[in-house]
Amino acid sequence: MTNKHEMLAKLNEQSQQRQHAFLDGIANRLGRPRLTEKPAHPHRGAPDFWQRYEISEEERVALFVHNWNGLGGIVRRFSEKEALSAFVAEVADTLGAKNLVRWDHELLQDLNVEARLPHVEMTVWNSDDALNLKAKAAGADIGIVVADHAIAQTGTVCVTSDAGKGRSVSLLPTALITIIQVEDLKTRMGEVLTALQTQYGTTLPAGVHFITGPSRSADIENDLTIGVHGPGIVYALLLG
């Protein structure tokens, strides 16, 4: 038993010697002393200058529009619900949509898009498992949601899930329409994370999705495909 322990201790010593020699060699090649202590970490989280960074509402809108367009999305701004509702119906007609699915959200109830589209089937997400809503979302041409938040700096929308806000509505249809109330448009990602923490604490919803343009997938040969793992056509409709 003693010999076994001695052998293991010697192997460990030899392993550490090889490790030190390897790291010393890297430091020598870089022309600087080898670090043996953890470097100081002066910042935790975003630095102060970035947390103080803020722009006006109109600048946030312009920056979001620029970034969302750059990502391949389509963005429009409306001052009235009536015009926004008419545009959604126009998009459905243009795409030849037959099946739509939307959240059970107060704003979407006010828009009443389904009244403008009597020839399409509109499914409203709810907690009734018997309706097989996931299959309906998978077969839908367009999903309609309302963003909890949006981020101008990255051109991103954030949507959370609950009983009336199914994750499948933003993930499975061919096209996605996200409605963003301008007051929910933030400058930085950190503002959205702080808002989520304030609202939910440590009990986050089952789904917190950050959507930045159409779904993109690429393989090892850099062949990019749009719309394989999510909607390939994405609209961001700003209200306000």
CSV table of C-alpha atoms in Angstrom, one decimal:
chain,number,residue,atom,x,y,z
A,1,MET,CA,0.0,0.0,0.0
A,2,THR,CA,2.8,2.4,0.9
A,3,ASN,CA,4.6,1.8,-2.4
A,4,LYS,CA,1.4,2.5,-4.2
A,5,HIS,CA,0.9,5.9,-2.5
A,6,GLU,CA,4.6,6.8,-3.1
A,7,MET,CA,4.2,5.9,-6.8
A,8,LEU,CA,1.1,8.1,-7.1
A,9,ALA,CA,2.8,11.0,-5.3
A,10,LYS,CA,5.8,10.8,-7.6
A,11,LEU,CA,3.6,10.7,-10.7
A,12,ASN,CA,1.7,13.7,-9.5
A,13,GLU,CA,5.0,15.6,-8.8
A,14,GLN,CA,6.2,14.7,-12.3
A,15,SER,CA,2.9,15.9,-13.8
A,16,GLN,CA,3.2,19.2,-12.0
A,17,GLN,CA,6.8,19.6,-13.2
A,18,ARG,CA,5.7,19.1,-16.8
A,19,GLN,CA,2.8,21.5,-16.3
A,20,HIS,CA,5.1,24.2,-14.9
A,21,ALA,CA,7.7,23.7,-17.7
A,22,PHE,CA,5.0,24.0,-20.3
A,23,LEU,CA,3.6,27.2,-18.8
A,24,ASP,CA,7.1,28.7,-18.3
A,25,GLY,CA,7.8,27.9,-22.0
A,26,ILE,CA,4.7,29.8,-23.1
A,27,ALA,CA,5.7,32.8,-20.9
A,28,ASN,CA,9.2,32.8,-22.3
A,29,ARG,CA,7.9,32.7,-25.9
A,30,LEU,CA,5.6,35.7,-25.1
A,31,GLY,CA,8.6,37.6,-23.6
A,32,ARG,CA,7.0,38.3,-20.2
A,33,PRO,CA,7.1,36.8,-16.7
A,34,ARG,CA,4.7,33.9,-16.0
A,35,LEU,CA,1.7,35.0,-13.9
A,36,THR,CA,1.3,32.9,-10.8
A,37,GLU,CA,-1.4,35.0,-9.1
A,38,LYS,CA,-5.0,35.8,-10.3
A,39,PRO,CA,-5.1,39.2,-12.1
A,40,ALA,CA,-7.0,42.0,-10.4
A,41,HIS,CA,-10.7,42.2,-11.6
A,42,PRO,CA,-11.5,45.9,-11.3
A,43,HIS,CA,-15.0,45.6,-12.8
A,44,ARG,CA,-17.9,43.3,-12.0
A,45,GLY,CA,-20.5,43.4,-14.7
A,46,ALA,CA,-20.7,46.3,-17.2
A,47,PRO,CA,-18.3,49.2,-16.5
A,48,ASP,CA,-19.8,52.4,-15.1
A,49,PHE,CA,-19.5,54.4,-18.4
A,50,TRP,CA,-21.6,51.8,-20.1
A,51,GLN,CA,-24.2,51.7,-17.4
A,52,ARG,CA,-24.5,55.5,-17.6
A,53,TYR,CA,-24.9,55.4,-21.4
A,54,GLU,CA,-28.3,56.6,-22.4
A,55,ILE,CA,-29.9,58.1,-25.5
A,56,SER,CA,-33.2,59.8,-26.2
A,57,GLU,CA,-36.4,57.9,-27.2
A,58,GLU,CA,-36.2,59.0,-30.8
A,59,GLU,CA,-32.5,58.0,-30.9
A,60,ARG,CA,-33.5,54.6,-29.5
A,61,VAL,CA,-36.1,54.2,-32.2
A,62,ALA,CA,-33.7,55.2,-35.0
A,63,LEU,CA,-31.0,52.9,-33.7
A,64,PHE,CA,-33.4,49.9,-33.3
A,65,VAL,CA,-34.8,50.5,-36.9
A,66,HIS,CA,-31.2,50.6,-38.3
A,67,ASN,CA,-30.1,47.5,-36.5
A,68,TRP,CA,-33.3,45.5,-37.2
A,69,ASN,CA,-33.1,46.4,-40.9
A,70,GLY,CA,-29.5,45.4,-40.9
A,71,LEU,CA,-30.3,42.0,-39.6
A,72,GLY,CA,-32.7,41.3,-42.4
A,73,GLY,CA,-35.9,42.1,-40.6
A,74,ILE,CA,-38.7,44.4,-41.6
A,75,VAL,CA,-39.7,47.3,-39.3
A,76,ARG,CA,-42.5,49.9,-39.4
A,77,ARG,CA,-43.6,52.5,-36.9
A,78,PHE,CA,-47.2,53.5,-36.2
A,79,SER,CA,-48.7,56.2,-34.1
A,80,GLU,CA,-52.2,54.6,-34.0
A,81,LYS,CA,-53.5,51.1,-33.3
A,82,GLU,CA,-55.9,51.3,-36.3
A,83,ALA,CA,-53.1,51.7,-38.8
A,84,LEU,CA,-51.0,49.0,-37.2
A,85,SER,CA,-53.9,46.6,-37.3
A,86,ALA,CA,-54.5,47.4,-41.0
A,87,PHE,CA,-50.9,46.7,-41.7
A,88,VAL,CA,-50.9,43.3,-40.0
A,89,ALA,CA,-53.9,42.4,-42.1
A,90,GLU,CA,-52.1,43.6,-45.3
A,91,VAL,CA,-49.1,41.5,-44.4
A,92,ALA,CA,-51.3,38.4,-44.0
A,93,ASP,CA,-52.9,39.1,-47.4
A,94,THR,CA,-49.5,39.6,-49.0
A,95,LEU,CA,-48.1,36.4,-47.6
A,96,GLY,CA,-51.3,34.5,-48.5
A,97,ALA,CA,-51.7,33.4,-44.9
A,98,LYS,CA,-54.4,31.0,-44.1
A,99,ASN,CA,-53.7,30.2,-40.4
A,100,LEU,CA,-52.5,32.7,-37.8
A,101,VAL,CA,-51.8,32.2,-34.1
A,102,ARG,CA,-51.4,35.0,-31.6
A,103,TRP,CA,-51.0,35.5,-27.9
A,104,ASP,CA,-53.9,36.1,-25.6
A,105,HIS,CA,-52.7,39.7,-24.9
A,106,GLU,CA,-54.8,42.8,-24.2
A,107,LEU,CA,-53.1,44.9,-26.9
A,108,LEU,CA,-53.8,42.2,-29.5
A,109,GLN,CA,-57.4,42.0,-28.4
A,110,ASP,CA,-57.7,45.8,-29.0
A,111,LEU,CA,-56.1,45.5,-32.4
A,112,ASN,CA,-58.7,42.8,-33.4
A,113,VAL,CA,-56.8,41.8,-36.5
A,114,GLU,CA,-59.1,38.7,-37.0
A,115,ALA,CA,-62.0,41.0,-37.7
A,116,ARG,CA,-60.1,42.3,-40.8
A,117,LEU,CA,-59.3,38.7,-41.9
A,118,PRO,CA,-62.6,36.8,-42.0
A,119,HIS,CA,-61.1,34.3,-44.4
A,120,VAL,CA,-58.3,33.1,-42.2
A,121,GLU,CA,-58.3,30.9,-39.1
A,122,MET,CA,-56.9,32.8,-36.1
A,123,THR,CA,-55.9,30.7,-33.1
A,124,VAL,CA,-55.5,32.5,-29.7
A,125,TRP,CA,-53.0,30.8,-27.4
A,126,ASN,CA,-54.4,29.6,-24.0
A,127,SER,CA,-53.8,26.9,-21.4
A,128,ASP,CA,-56.3,24.4,-22.8
A,129,ASP,CA,-54.1,21.4,-23.6
A,130,ALA,CA,-57.0,19.7,-25.5
A,131,LEU,CA,-56.7,22.2,-28.4
A,132,ASN,CA,-53.2,20.9,-29.4
A,133,LEU,CA,-52.0,24.4,-29.8
A,134,LYS,CA,-48.4,23.4,-30.5
A,135,ALA,CA,-49.5,21.7,-33.7
A,136,LYS,CA,-51.5,24.7,-34.6
A,137,ALA,CA,-48.5,27.0,-34.1
A,138,ALA,CA,-46.3,24.7,-36.1
A,139,GLY,CA,-48.8,24.8,-39.0
A,140,ALA,CA,-49.4,28.6,-38.7
A,141,ASP,CA,-48.2,31.0,-41.4
A,142,ILE,CA,-47.8,33.9,-39.0
A,143,GLY,CA,-47.4,34.2,-35.3
A,144,ILE,CA,-48.2,37.5,-33.6
A,145,VAL,CA,-46.7,38.5,-30.2
A,146,VAL,CA,-46.1,41.6,-28.1
A,147,ALA,CA,-42.6,42.3,-27.0
A,148,ASP,CA,-42.0,42.6,-23.2
A,149,HIS,CA,-38.9,44.7,-24.1
A,150,ALA,CA,-36.7,45.6,-27.0
A,151,ILE,CA,-33.1,46.7,-27.2
A,152,ALA,CA,-32.0,49.4,-29.5
A,153,GLN,CA,-28.2,48.7,-29.3
A,154,THR,CA,-28.5,45.2,-30.7
A,155,GLY,CA,-31.8,45.3,-32.6
A,156,THR,CA,-33.3,42.6,-30.3
A,157,VAL,CA,-36.8,41.9,-28.9
A,158,CYS,CA,-37.4,40.1,-25.6
A,159,VAL,CA,-40.5,38.0,-25.1
A,160,THR,CA,-41.5,36.0,-22.0
A,161,SER,CA,-43.9,33.2,-21.7
A,162,ASP,CA,-46.9,32.4,-19.6
A,163,ALA,CA,-50.3,30.6,-19.9
A,164,GLY,CA,-51.5,33.0,-22.6
A,165,LYS,CA,-48.1,33.7,-24.1
A,166,GLY,CA,-46.9,30.4,-25.6
A,167,ARG,CA,-43.3,30.1,-26.6
A,168,SER,CA,-44.4,28.2,-29.8
A,169,VAL,CA,-46.1,31.4,-31.2
A,170,SER,CA,-42.8,33.1,-31.7
A,171,LEU,CA,-40.8,30.0,-32.6
A,172,LEU,CA,-42.8,27.8,-35.0
A,173,PRO,CA,-44.7,29.8,-37.6
A,174,THR,CA,-43.1,30.7,-40.9
A,175,ALA,CA,-43.3,34.4,-40.2
A,176,LEU,CA,-43.3,36.4,-36.9
A,177,ILE,CA,-44.9,39.8,-36.2
A,178,THR,CA,-43.7,41.4,-33.0
A,179,ILE,CA,-45.4,44.5,-31.8
A,180,ILE,CA,-43.2,46.8,-29.7
A,181,GLN,CA,-44.7,49.6,-27.6
A,182,VAL,CA,-42.1,52.4,-27.8
A,183,GLU,CA,-42.0,52.9,-24.1
A,184,ASP,CA,-40.7,49.3,-23.8
A,185,LEU,CA,-37.7,50.0,-26.1
A,186,LYS,CA,-34.5,50.2,-24.0
A,187,THR,CA,-31.0,51.3,-25.0
A,188,ARG,CA,-28.9,48.5,-23.5
A,189,MET,CA,-29.3,44.8,-22.7
A,190,GLY,CA,-28.5,45.5,-19.1
A,191,GLU,CA,-31.6,47.6,-18.7
A,192,VAL,CA,-33.7,44.7,-19.9
A,193,LEU,CA,-32.0,42.2,-17.6
A,194,THR,CA,-32.5,44.6,-14.6
A,195,ALA,CA,-36.2,45.0,-15.5
A,196,LEU,CA,-36.6,41.2,-15.7
A,197,GLN,CA,-34.9,40.7,-12.3
A,198,THR,CA,-37.1,43.5,-10.8
A,199,GLN,CA,-40.3,41.9,-12.2
A,200,TYR,CA,-39.5,38.2,-11.6
A,201,GLY,CA,-36.7,38.0,-9.0
A,202,THR,CA,-35.2,34.5,-9.1
A,203,THR,CA,-38.4,32.9,-10.4
A,204,LEU,CA,-38.1,33.6,-14.1
A,205,PRO,CA,-40.8,32.5,-16.6
A,206,ALA,CA,-40.2,29.1,-18.4
A,207,GLY,CA,-39.3,31.1,-21.6
A,208,VAL,CA,-37.3,34.3,-21.8
A,209,HIS,CA,-36.4,34.7,-25.5
A,210,PHE,CA,-34.2,37.3,-27.1
A,211,ILE,CA,-34.9,37.5,-30.9
A,212,THR,CA,-32.4,39.3,-33.1
A,213,GLY,CA,-33.6,39.1,-36.6
A,214,PRO,CA,-34.7,36.1,-38.7
A,215,SER,CA,-33.6,32.6,-37.6
A,216,ARG,CA,-30.1,31.8,-38.9
A,217,SER,CA,-28.4,28.4,-39.0
A,218,ALA,CA,-24.9,27.6,-40.4
A,219,ASP,CA,-22.9,24.4,-40.8
A,220,ILE,CA,-19.2,23.9,-40.5
A,221,GLU,CA,-18.7,25.0,-44.1
A,222,ASN,CA,-20.4,28.4,-43.3
A,223,ASP,CA,-23.4,27.7,-45.5
A,224,LEU,CA,-26.0,30.0,-44.0
A,225,THR,CA,-29.7,29.0,-44.0
A,226,ILE,CA,-32.5,31.3,-43.0
A,227,GLY,CA,-35.7,30.1,-41.2
A,228,VAL,CA,-34.8,26.5,-40.3
A,229,HIS,CA,-35.0,26.8,-36.5
A,230,GLY,CA,-37.4,29.7,-36.3
A,231,PRO,CA,-39.3,32.2,-38.4
A,232,GLY,CA,-37.4,33.3,-41.5
A,233,ILE,CA,-39.6,36.5,-42.0
A,234,VAL,CA,-39.7,38.8,-39.0
A,235,TYR,CA,-41.6,42.0,-38.6
A,236,ALA,CA,-41.0,44.5,-35.8
A,237,LEU,CA,-43.9,46.9,-35.6
A,238,LEU,CA,-43.3,49.9,-33.3
A,239,LEU,CA,-46.4,51.5,-31.7
A,240,GLY,CA,-46.1,55.0,-30.3
